[in-house]
Amino acid sequence: MVSPPARYLVFFQYFGTKYSGVMETSNDQSMVGVQNYLEKAAQNLKPVVPIKFHISSRTDSGVHALCNAAHLDIQRAPGKPAFNEKQLVYGLNYHLKPEPIRILNAHRVTDTFHARFSALSRTYVYRLLVGCTHYSQIPVFERDLCWAPVGGCLNVPAMQDAAQFLLGTHDFSTFRSLNSETPFQSPVRTILQVDIQPSSGLLSHHYEHRGLEFWELTFRSRSFLYRQVRRMVGALVAVGHGKLTPHHIKELLERKDPRAFPPNAMAPPSGLFLKSVEY
């Protein structure tokens, strides 16, 4: 008799630079999705039915995850017990090497649990590096892990003032890029947290004499629109450089039009990290 499938919630992290994003792509592309590698690793567990990862939070090409989440169902051959959590973590990680993808932990969940729709909130962190006048001045250890916008110092108090306009429930049409899902998605989102705090870089105490500053912008919401975080970061950096005033952020929200967003202001993917998914 075939036993019913067991459902698991897994948390995983990845260095996103070499992937087309987290979502599955066709395998004949030069860059494929993180999901491709997760499912390839899972097939080595010899399930009766091919394993599908249902990803909680989509991330674009070049975006990283300190912790993303997914659920999956595993049906084993008759007579084989369900994997326990440690076995599943070890087995998947064994078959994921040498990819910069790691399973952090796993939990058995009910068959009604859904990694995307059961999430209460998601938290993103964007890392800024201030003090570089040229790309070559970015520490080699920080390559692809931050954005070093050219334009001198940032007026952080002005950015913090501007960020307050983003808090709460708004129509974020101006702060989303257009994609195939746009016509079907409500542009209304609720931003629960926006913080701008000083941070430290990798091994930064070894090059303090260079006067480089790291800042982290943290955003938390139940869900975000396509490229919303990168556009919010870009607008806040424009405020920090004096190209926009804090009140311009309110005006952009009120415009409710993606075409009203300042041209070329969207932050690049390299500094963006999905920090956590909360359940």
PDB file of C-alpha atoms in Angstrom:
ATOM      1  CA  MET A   1       0.000   0.000   0.000  1.00  0.00           C
ATOM      2  CA  VAL A   2       1.370   3.436  -0.969  1.00  0.00           C
ATOM      3  CA  SER A   3       1.708   5.792   1.971  1.00  0.00           C
ATOM      4  CA  PRO A   4       0.355   9.366   1.615  1.00  0.00           C
ATOM      5  CA  PRO A   5       2.865  12.121   0.809  1.00  0.00           C
ATOM      6  CA  ALA A   6       4.454  14.055   3.657  1.00  0.00           C
ATOM      7  CA  ARG A   7       4.493  17.850   3.371  1.00  0.00           C
ATOM      8  CA  TYR A   8       7.467  19.885   4.590  1.00  0.00           C
ATOM      9  CA  LEU A   9       8.222  23.572   4.970  1.00  0.00           C
ATOM     10  CA  VAL A  10      11.878  24.243   4.192  1.00  0.00           C
ATOM     11  CA  PHE A  11      13.844  27.444   4.713  1.00  0.00           C
ATOM     12  CA  PHE A  12      16.775  28.011   2.373  1.00  0.00           C
ATOM     13  CA  GLN A  13      19.307  30.675   1.405  1.00  0.00           C
ATOM     14  CA  TYR A  14      21.227  31.457  -1.751  1.00  0.00           C
ATOM     15  CA  PHE A  15      23.752  33.785  -3.324  1.00  0.00           C
ATOM     16  CA  GLY A  16      21.667  35.030  -6.220  1.00  0.00           C
ATOM     17  CA  THR A  17      24.225  36.447  -8.657  1.00  0.00           C
ATOM     18  CA  LYS A  18      24.552  33.363 -10.868  1.00  0.00           C
ATOM     19  CA  TYR A  19      20.818  32.581 -11.097  1.00  0.00           C
ATOM     20  CA  SER A  20      17.996  33.964 -13.220  1.00  0.00           C
ATOM     21  CA  GLY A  21      15.984  34.378 -10.017  1.00  0.00           C
ATOM     22  CA  VAL A  22      14.468  31.899  -7.595  1.00  0.00           C
ATOM     23  CA  MET A  23      11.687  30.604  -9.849  1.00  0.00           C
ATOM     24  CA  GLU A  24      12.066  27.614 -12.149  1.00  0.00           C
ATOM     25  CA  THR A  25      13.121  28.212 -15.757  1.00  0.00           C
ATOM     26  CA  SER A  26      13.664  25.945 -18.741  1.00  0.00           C
ATOM     27  CA  ASN A  27      16.964  24.100 -18.364  1.00  0.00           C
ATOM     28  CA  ASP A  28      18.301  25.194 -21.746  1.00  0.00           C
ATOM     29  CA  GLN A  29      18.858  28.791 -20.602  1.00  0.00           C
ATOM     30  CA  SER A  30      22.356  30.054 -19.830  1.00  0.00           C
ATOM     31  CA  MET A  31      21.143  31.080 -16.352  1.00  0.00           C
ATOM     32  CA  VAL A  32      18.473  29.034 -14.625  1.00  0.00           C
ATOM     33  CA  GLY A  33      16.462  29.468 -11.431  1.00  0.00           C
ATOM     34  CA  VAL A  34      17.317  28.377  -7.894  1.00  0.00           C
ATOM     35  CA  GLN A  35      14.193  26.189  -8.000  1.00  0.00           C
ATOM     36  CA  ASN A  36      15.768  24.122 -10.813  1.00  0.00           C
ATOM     37  CA  TYR A  37      18.621  23.135  -8.513  1.00  0.00           C
ATOM     38  CA  LEU A  38      16.348  22.481  -5.525  1.00  0.00           C
ATOM     39  CA  GLU A  39      14.169  20.109  -7.524  1.00  0.00           C
ATOM     40  CA  LYS A  40      17.146  18.385  -9.136  1.00  0.00           C
ATOM     41  CA  ALA A  41      18.577  17.752  -5.658  1.00  0.00           C
ATOM     42  CA  ALA A  42      15.199  16.489  -4.426  1.00  0.00           C
ATOM     43  CA  GLN A  43      14.975  13.904  -7.216  1.00  0.00           C
ATOM     44  CA  ASN A  44      18.062  12.235  -5.751  1.00  0.00           C
ATOM     45  CA  LEU A  45      15.935  11.366  -2.701  1.00  0.00           C
ATOM     46  CA  LYS A  46      14.177   8.855  -4.996  1.00  0.00           C
ATOM     47  CA  PRO A  47      10.567   9.930  -4.457  1.00  0.00           C
ATOM     48  CA  VAL A  48       7.705   7.979  -6.046  1.00  0.00           C
ATOM     49  CA  VAL A  49       6.363  11.218  -7.590  1.00  0.00           C
ATOM     50  CA  PRO A  50       8.609  14.081  -8.841  1.00  0.00           C
ATOM     51  CA  ILE A  51       9.005  16.723  -6.126  1.00  0.00           C
ATOM     52  CA  LYS A  52       7.799  20.278  -6.766  1.00  0.00           C
ATOM     53  CA  PHE A  53       8.986  23.198  -4.618  1.00  0.00           C
ATOM     54  CA  HIS A  54       6.251  25.771  -4.012  1.00  0.00           C
ATOM     55  CA  ILE A  55       8.255  28.951  -3.387  1.00  0.00           C
ATOM     56  CA  SER A  56       7.047  31.506  -0.853  1.00  0.00           C
ATOM     57  CA  SER A  57       8.662  34.644  -2.269  1.00  0.00           C
ATOM     58  CA  ARG A  58       9.840  35.383  -5.774  1.00  0.00           C
ATOM     59  CA  THR A  59      13.210  37.057  -6.168  1.00  0.00           C
ATOM     60  CA  ASP A  60      14.699  38.427  -9.405  1.00  0.00           C
ATOM     61  CA  SER A  61      17.970  37.687 -11.106  1.00  0.00           C
ATOM     62  CA  GLY A  62      20.862  38.895  -8.936  1.00  0.00           C
ATOM     63  CA  VAL A  63      18.787  39.154  -5.741  1.00  0.00           C
ATOM     64  CA  HIS A  64      19.934  37.119  -2.733  1.00  0.00           C
ATOM     65  CA  ALA A  65      18.100  35.384   0.100  1.00  0.00           C
ATOM     66  CA  LEU A  66      19.272  35.074   3.669  1.00  0.00           C
ATOM     67  CA  CYS A  67      16.132  33.015   4.165  1.00  0.00           C
ATOM     68  CA  ASN A  68      13.430  32.139   1.642  1.00  0.00           C
ATOM     69  CA  ALA A  69      10.849  29.394   2.155  1.00  0.00           C
ATOM     70  CA  ALA A  70       9.033  26.711   0.193  1.00  0.00           C
ATOM     71  CA  HIS A  71       6.809  23.721   0.806  1.00  0.00           C
ATOM     72  CA  LEU A  72       7.138  20.360  -0.894  1.00  0.00           C
ATOM     73  CA  ASP A  73       5.411  16.979  -0.797  1.00  0.00           C
ATOM     74  CA  ILE A  74       7.474  13.792  -0.659  1.00  0.00           C
ATOM     75  CA  GLN A  75       5.960  10.399  -1.367  1.00  0.00           C
ATOM     76  CA  ARG A  76       8.332   7.528  -0.656  1.00  0.00           C
ATOM     77  CA  ALA A  77       8.222   3.960  -1.875  1.00  0.00           C
ATOM     78  CA  PRO A  78       5.965   1.481   0.023  1.00  0.00           C
ATOM     79  CA  GLY A  79       7.487   0.475   3.348  1.00  0.00           C
ATOM     80  CA  LYS A  80       9.823   3.483   3.551  1.00  0.00           C
ATOM     81  CA  PRO A  81       9.038   5.883   6.405  1.00  0.00           C
ATOM     82  CA  ALA A  82       8.769   9.626   5.885  1.00  0.00           C
ATOM     83  CA  PHE A  83      12.028  11.532   6.194  1.00  0.00           C
ATOM     84  CA  ASN A  84      12.590  13.256   9.492  1.00  0.00           C
ATOM     85  CA  GLU A  85      13.584  16.918   9.321  1.00  0.00           C
ATOM     86  CA  LYS A  86      17.313  16.354   9.852  1.00  0.00           C
ATOM     87  CA  GLN A  87      17.454  13.655   7.184  1.00  0.00           C
ATOM     88  CA  LEU A  88      15.748  15.932   4.693  1.00  0.00           C
ATOM     89  CA  VAL A  89      18.072  18.891   5.380  1.00  0.00           C
ATOM     90  CA  TYR A  90      21.172  16.702   5.138  1.00  0.00           C
ATOM     91  CA  GLY A  91      20.004  14.875   2.005  1.00  0.00           C
ATOM     92  CA  LEU A  92      19.082  18.025   0.086  1.00  0.00           C
ATOM     93  CA  ASN A  93      22.272  19.855   1.059  1.00  0.00           C
ATOM     94  CA  TYR A  94      24.387  16.856   0.061  1.00  0.00           C
ATOM     95  CA  HIS A  95      22.962  16.949  -3.447  1.00  0.00           C
ATOM     96  CA  LEU A  96      23.022  20.780  -3.716  1.00  0.00           C
ATOM     97  CA  LYS A  97      26.788  21.083  -3.419  1.00  0.00           C
ATOM     98  CA  PRO A  98      28.694  22.863  -4.894  1.00  0.00           C
ATOM     99  CA  GLU A  99      25.893  25.400  -5.598  1.00  0.00           C
ATOM    100  CA  PRO A 100      25.719  28.484  -3.328  1.00  0.00           C
ATOM    101  CA  ILE A 101      22.306  27.282  -2.111  1.00  0.00           C
ATOM    102  CA  ARG A 102      21.734  25.843   1.369  1.00  0.00           C
ATOM    103  CA  ILE A 103      18.747  24.345   3.152  1.00  0.00           C
ATOM    104  CA  LEU A 104      18.676  25.895   6.638  1.00  0.00           C
ATOM    105  CA  ASN A 105      15.981  23.774   8.282  1.00  0.00           C
ATOM    106  CA  ALA A 106      12.815  21.820   7.605  1.00  0.00           C
ATOM    107  CA  HIS A 107       9.506  21.263   9.413  1.00  0.00           C
ATOM    108  CA  ARG A 108       6.691  18.759   8.865  1.00  0.00           C
ATOM    109  CA  VAL A 109       3.470  20.672   8.201  1.00  0.00           C
ATOM    110  CA  THR A 110      -0.144  19.780   7.497  1.00  0.00           C
ATOM    111  CA  ASP A 111      -1.268  19.153   3.924  1.00  0.00           C
ATOM    112  CA  THR A 112      -3.279  22.392   4.012  1.00  0.00           C
ATOM    113  CA  PHE A 113      -0.174  24.531   4.631  1.00  0.00           C
ATOM    114  CA  HIS A 114       1.013  26.698   1.712  1.00  0.00           C
ATOM    115  CA  ALA A 115       4.408  28.425   1.813  1.00  0.00           C
ATOM    116  CA  ARG A 116       3.198  31.429  -0.173  1.00  0.00           C
ATOM    117  CA  PHE A 117      -0.344  31.960   1.060  1.00  0.00           C
ATOM    118  CA  SER A 118       0.248  31.034   4.720  1.00  0.00           C
ATOM    119  CA  ALA A 119       3.005  33.646   5.151  1.00  0.00           C
ATOM    120  CA  LEU A 120       2.168  36.518   7.519  1.00  0.00           C
ATOM    121  CA  SER A 121       4.913  38.847   6.307  1.00  0.00           C
ATOM    122  CA  ARG A 122       8.166  39.100   4.401  1.00  0.00           C
ATOM    123  CA  THR A 123      11.204  41.203   5.301  1.00  0.00           C
ATOM    124  CA  TYR A 124      13.737  42.531   2.798  1.00  0.00           C
ATOM    125  CA  VAL A 125      17.045  44.240   3.510  1.00  0.00           C
ATOM    126  CA  TYR A 126      18.847  46.465   1.016  1.00  0.00           C
ATOM    127  CA  ARG A 127      22.548  47.194   1.577  1.00  0.00           C
ATOM    128  CA  LEU A 128      24.053  50.529   0.534  1.00  0.00           C
ATOM    129  CA  LEU A 129      27.739  51.425   0.447  1.00  0.00           C
ATOM    130  CA  VAL A 130      28.552  55.149   0.708  1.00  0.00           C
ATOM    131  CA  GLY A 131      31.968  56.707   0.075  1.00  0.00           C
ATOM    132  CA  CYS A 132      32.952  55.211  -3.287  1.00  0.00           C
ATOM    133  CA  THR A 133      33.488  57.583  -6.187  1.00  0.00           C
ATOM    134  CA  HIS A 134      34.056  54.731  -8.645  1.00  0.00           C
ATOM    135  CA  TYR A 135      32.970  51.096  -8.942  1.00  0.00           C
ATOM    136  CA  SER A 136      36.603  49.970  -8.556  1.00  0.00           C
ATOM    137  CA  GLN A 137      36.602  51.266  -4.960  1.00  0.00           C
ATOM    138  CA  ILE A 138      34.033  48.694  -3.803  1.00  0.00           C
ATOM    139  CA  PRO A 139      35.845  46.129  -1.619  1.00  0.00           C
ATOM    140  CA  VAL A 140      36.265  42.906  -3.564  1.00  0.00           C
ATOM    141  CA  PHE A 141      34.551  40.991  -0.729  1.00  0.00           C
ATOM    142  CA  GLU A 142      31.418  43.111  -1.221  1.00  0.00           C
ATOM    143  CA  ARG A 143      31.151  42.622  -4.968  1.00  0.00           C
ATOM    144  CA  ASP A 144      27.525  41.818  -5.939  1.00  0.00           C
ATOM    145  CA  LEU A 145      26.397  42.211  -2.304  1.00  0.00           C
ATOM    146  CA  CYS A 146      25.644  45.942  -2.125  1.00  0.00           C
ATOM    147  CA  TRP A 147      24.966  49.061  -4.174  1.00  0.00           C
ATOM    148  CA  ALA A 148      27.475  51.913  -4.126  1.00  0.00           C
ATOM    149  CA  PRO A 149      25.511  54.810  -5.659  1.00  0.00           C
ATOM    150  CA  VAL A 150      27.744  57.535  -7.057  1.00  0.00           C
ATOM    151  CA  GLY A 151      26.862  61.003  -5.824  1.00  0.00           C
ATOM    152  CA  GLY A 152      28.644  61.647  -2.544  1.00  0.00           C
ATOM    153  CA  CYS A 153      27.251  61.450   0.958  1.00  0.00           C
ATOM    154  CA  LEU A 154      23.641  60.589   1.706  1.00  0.00           C
ATOM    155  CA  ASN A 155      21.388  62.836   3.751  1.00  0.00           C
ATOM    156  CA  VAL A 156      20.120  59.988   5.897  1.00  0.00           C
ATOM    157  CA  PRO A 157      17.751  62.099   8.084  1.00  0.00           C
ATOM    158  CA  ALA A 158      16.001  63.276   4.891  1.00  0.00           C
ATOM    159  CA  MET A 159      15.738  59.654   3.734  1.00  0.00           C
ATOM    160  CA  GLN A 160      14.260  58.662   7.096  1.00  0.00           C
ATOM    161  CA  ASP A 161      11.702  61.474   6.828  1.00  0.00           C
ATOM    162  CA  ALA A 162      10.807  60.347   3.296  1.00  0.00           C
ATOM    163  CA  ALA A 163      10.470  56.709   4.396  1.00  0.00           C
ATOM    164  CA  GLN A 164       7.632  57.628   6.765  1.00  0.00           C
ATOM    165  CA  PHE A 165       5.403  58.371   3.754  1.00  0.00           C
ATOM    166  CA  LEU A 166       5.799  54.740   2.645  1.00  0.00           C
ATOM    167  CA  LEU A 167       4.503  53.293   5.920  1.00  0.00           C
ATOM    168  CA  GLY A 168       0.902  52.099   6.055  1.00  0.00           C
ATOM    169  CA  THR A 169      -1.573  51.108   3.360  1.00  0.00           C
ATOM    170  CA  HIS A 170      -1.239  52.817  -0.032  1.00  0.00           C
ATOM    171  CA  ASP A 171      -1.738  52.308  -3.746  1.00  0.00           C
ATOM    172  CA  PHE A 172       1.887  51.623  -4.746  1.00  0.00           C
ATOM    173  CA  SER A 173       1.309  51.763  -8.523  1.00  0.00           C
ATOM    174  CA  THR A 174       4.162  54.263  -8.983  1.00  0.00           C
ATOM    175  CA  PHE A 175       6.536  51.955  -7.139  1.00  0.00           C
ATOM    176  CA  ARG A 176       6.023  48.828  -9.211  1.00  0.00           C
ATOM    177  CA  SER A 177       7.512  47.790 -12.513  1.00  0.00           C
ATOM    178  CA  LEU A 178       5.163  46.470 -15.161  1.00  0.00           C
ATOM    179  CA  ASN A 179       5.120  42.736 -15.889  1.00  0.00           C
ATOM    180  CA  SER A 180       2.696  40.089 -17.091  1.00  0.00           C
ATOM    181  CA  GLU A 181       0.969  39.901 -13.690  1.00  0.00           C
ATOM    182  CA  THR A 182       0.386  43.646 -13.327  1.00  0.00           C
ATOM    183  CA  PRO A 183      -3.148  43.741 -14.808  1.00  0.00           C
ATOM    184  CA  PHE A 184      -4.325  41.059 -12.366  1.00  0.00           C
ATOM    185  CA  GLN A 185      -2.682  42.349  -9.173  1.00  0.00           C
ATOM    186  CA  SER A 186      -4.064  44.942  -6.806  1.00  0.00           C
ATOM    187  CA  PRO A 187      -1.483  47.729  -6.354  1.00  0.00           C
ATOM    188  CA  VAL A 188      -2.544  48.230  -2.722  1.00  0.00           C
ATOM    189  CA  ARG A 189      -0.020  47.054  -0.151  1.00  0.00           C
ATOM    190  CA  THR A 190       0.594  47.702   3.549  1.00  0.00           C
ATOM    191  CA  ILE A 191       4.165  48.505   4.584  1.00  0.00           C
ATOM    192  CA  LEU A 192       4.579  47.467   8.218  1.00  0.00           C
ATOM    193  CA  GLN A 193       8.181  48.597   8.714  1.00  0.00           C
ATOM    194  CA  VAL A 194      10.741  50.862   7.054  1.00  0.00           C
ATOM    195  CA  ASP A 195      14.077  51.317   8.834  1.00  0.00           C
ATOM    196  CA  ILE A 196      17.337  52.919   7.723  1.00  0.00           C
ATOM    197  CA  GLN A 197      20.220  51.961   9.990  1.00  0.00           C
ATOM    198  CA  PRO A 198      24.036  51.990   9.851  1.00  0.00           C
ATOM    199  CA  SER A 199      25.562  48.594   9.254  1.00  0.00           C
ATOM    200  CA  SER A 200      28.922  46.925   8.875  1.00  0.00           C
ATOM    201  CA  GLY A 201      30.552  45.432   5.825  1.00  0.00           C
ATOM    202  CA  LEU A 202      32.257  42.089   5.477  1.00  0.00           C
ATOM    203  CA  LEU A 203      35.706  42.470   7.115  1.00  0.00           C
ATOM    204  CA  SER A 204      35.099  46.248   7.178  1.00  0.00           C
ATOM    205  CA  HIS A 205      37.203  46.718  10.310  1.00  0.00           C
ATOM    206  CA  HIS A 206      40.219  45.937   8.092  1.00  0.00           C
ATOM    207  CA  TYR A 207      39.577  48.957   5.855  1.00  0.00           C
ATOM    208  CA  GLU A 208      38.043  51.514   8.245  1.00  0.00           C
ATOM    209  CA  HIS A 209      40.691  54.013   7.145  1.00  0.00           C
ATOM    210  CA  ARG A 210      38.975  54.261   3.747  1.00  0.00           C
ATOM    211  CA  GLY A 211      35.971  56.042   5.249  1.00  0.00           C
ATOM    212  CA  LEU A 212      33.370  53.740   3.701  1.00  0.00           C
ATOM    213  CA  GLU A 213      29.916  53.586   5.279  1.00  0.00           C
ATOM    214  CA  PHE A 214      27.372  50.786   5.043  1.00  0.00           C
ATOM    215  CA  TRP A 215      23.652  51.319   5.534  1.00  0.00           C
ATOM    216  CA  GLU A 216      20.770  48.865   5.611  1.00  0.00           C
ATOM    217  CA  LEU A 217      17.236  49.699   4.527  1.00  0.00           C
ATOM    218  CA  THR A 218      14.704  47.235   5.944  1.00  0.00           C
ATOM    219  CA  PHE A 219      11.169  46.797   4.607  1.00  0.00           C
ATOM    220  CA  ARG A 220       8.473  44.473   5.976  1.00  0.00           C
ATOM    221  CA  SER A 221       5.053  43.772   4.466  1.00  0.00           C
ATOM    222  CA  ARG A 222       2.783  40.785   3.945  1.00  0.00           C
ATOM    223  CA  SER A 223       3.663  41.011   0.249  1.00  0.00           C
ATOM    224  CA  PHE A 224       5.342  43.329  -2.232  1.00  0.00           C
ATOM    225  CA  LEU A 225       4.697  44.276  -5.849  1.00  0.00           C
ATOM    226  CA  TYR A 226       7.089  43.472  -8.686  1.00  0.00           C
ATOM    227  CA  ARG A 227      10.359  45.332  -8.017  1.00  0.00           C
ATOM    228  CA  GLN A 228       8.637  47.516  -5.426  1.00  0.00           C
ATOM    229  CA  VAL A 229      11.492  47.359  -2.915  1.00  0.00           C
ATOM    230  CA  ARG A 230      14.137  48.304  -5.483  1.00  0.00           C
ATOM    231  CA  ARG A 231      12.066  51.274  -6.646  1.00  0.00           C
ATOM    232  CA  MET A 232      11.454  52.447  -3.067  1.00  0.00           C
ATOM    233  CA  VAL A 233      15.189  52.204  -2.349  1.00  0.00           C
ATOM    234  CA  GLY A 234      16.046  54.118  -5.520  1.00  0.00           C
ATOM    235  CA  ALA A 235      13.613  56.906  -4.635  1.00  0.00           C
ATOM    236  CA  LEU A 236      14.974  57.151  -1.080  1.00  0.00           C
ATOM    237  CA  VAL A 237      18.552  57.334  -2.380  1.00  0.00           C
ATOM    238  CA  ALA A 238      17.443  60.144  -4.732  1.00  0.00           C
ATOM    239  CA  VAL A 239      16.176  61.951  -1.609  1.00  0.00           C
ATOM    240  CA  GLY A 240      19.504  61.275   0.099  1.00  0.00           C
ATOM    241  CA  HIS A 241      21.330  62.891  -2.814  1.00  0.00           C
ATOM    242  CA  GLY A 242      19.009  65.895  -2.848  1.00  0.00           C
ATOM    243  CA  LYS A 243      17.469  65.062  -6.247  1.00  0.00           C
ATOM    244  CA  LEU A 244      14.074  64.632  -4.573  1.00  0.00           C
ATOM    245  CA  THR A 245      12.640  66.077  -1.357  1.00  0.00           C
ATOM    246  CA  PRO A 246      10.973  63.857   1.253  1.00  0.00           C
ATOM    247  CA  HIS A 247       7.604  65.259   0.203  1.00  0.00           C
ATOM    248  CA  HIS A 248       8.228  64.071  -3.366  1.00  0.00           C
ATOM    249  CA  ILE A 249       7.752  60.495  -2.078  1.00  0.00           C
ATOM    250  CA  LYS A 250       4.216  61.392  -1.002  1.00  0.00           C
ATOM    251  CA  GLU A 251       3.590  62.981  -4.391  1.00  0.00           C
ATOM    252  CA  LEU A 252       4.847  59.876  -6.220  1.00  0.00           C
ATOM    253  CA  LEU A 253       2.454  57.722  -4.199  1.00  0.00           C
ATOM    254  CA  GLU A 254      -0.419  60.034  -5.050  1.00  0.00           C
ATOM    255  CA  ARG A 255       0.372  59.884  -8.787  1.00  0.00           C
ATOM    256  CA  LYS A 256      -0.406  56.109  -8.863  1.00  0.00           C
ATOM    257  CA  ASP A 257       1.389  55.756 -12.187  1.00  0.00           C
ATOM    258  CA  PRO A 258       4.539  53.670 -12.867  1.00  0.00           C
ATOM    259  CA  ARG A 259       5.508  56.161 -15.582  1.00  0.00           C
ATOM    260  CA  ALA A 260       5.770  58.906 -12.943  1.00  0.00           C
ATOM    261  CA  PHE A 261       8.738  57.143 -11.328  1.00  0.00           C
ATOM    262  CA  PRO A 262      12.018  59.027 -11.982  1.00  0.00           C
ATOM    263  CA  PRO A 263      13.888  57.467 -14.940  1.00  0.00           C
ATOM    264  CA  ASN A 264      16.869  55.232 -14.103  1.00  0.00           C
ATOM    265  CA  ALA A 265      16.242  55.604 -10.360  1.00  0.00           C
ATOM    266  CA  MET A 266      15.537  51.938  -9.567  1.00  0.00           C
ATOM    267  CA  ALA A 267      18.185  50.360  -7.344  1.00  0.00           C
ATOM    268  CA  PRO A 268      20.113  47.424  -8.865  1.00  0.00           C
ATOM    269  CA  PRO A 269      19.422  43.860  -7.663  1.00  0.00           C
ATOM    270  CA  SER A 270      22.867  43.271  -6.136  1.00  0.00           C
ATOM    271  CA  GLY A 271      22.135  44.954  -2.800  1.00  0.00           C
ATOM    272  CA  LEU A 272      18.781  43.270  -2.180  1.00  0.00           C
ATOM    273  CA  PHE A 273      18.318  40.362   0.241  1.00  0.00           C
ATOM    274  CA  LEU A 274      15.156  38.554   1.238  1.00  0.00           C
ATOM    275  CA  LYS A 275      15.874  38.432   4.962  1.00  0.00           C
ATOM    276  CA  SER A 276      12.991  36.299   6.241  1.00  0.00           C
ATOM    277  CA  VAL A 277       9.503  34.944   5.698  1.00  0.00           C
ATOM    278  CA  GLU A 278       7.348  35.005   8.818  1.00  0.00           C
ATOM    279  CA  TYR A 279       4.594  32.467   9.572  1.00  0.00           C
TER     280      TYR A 279
END
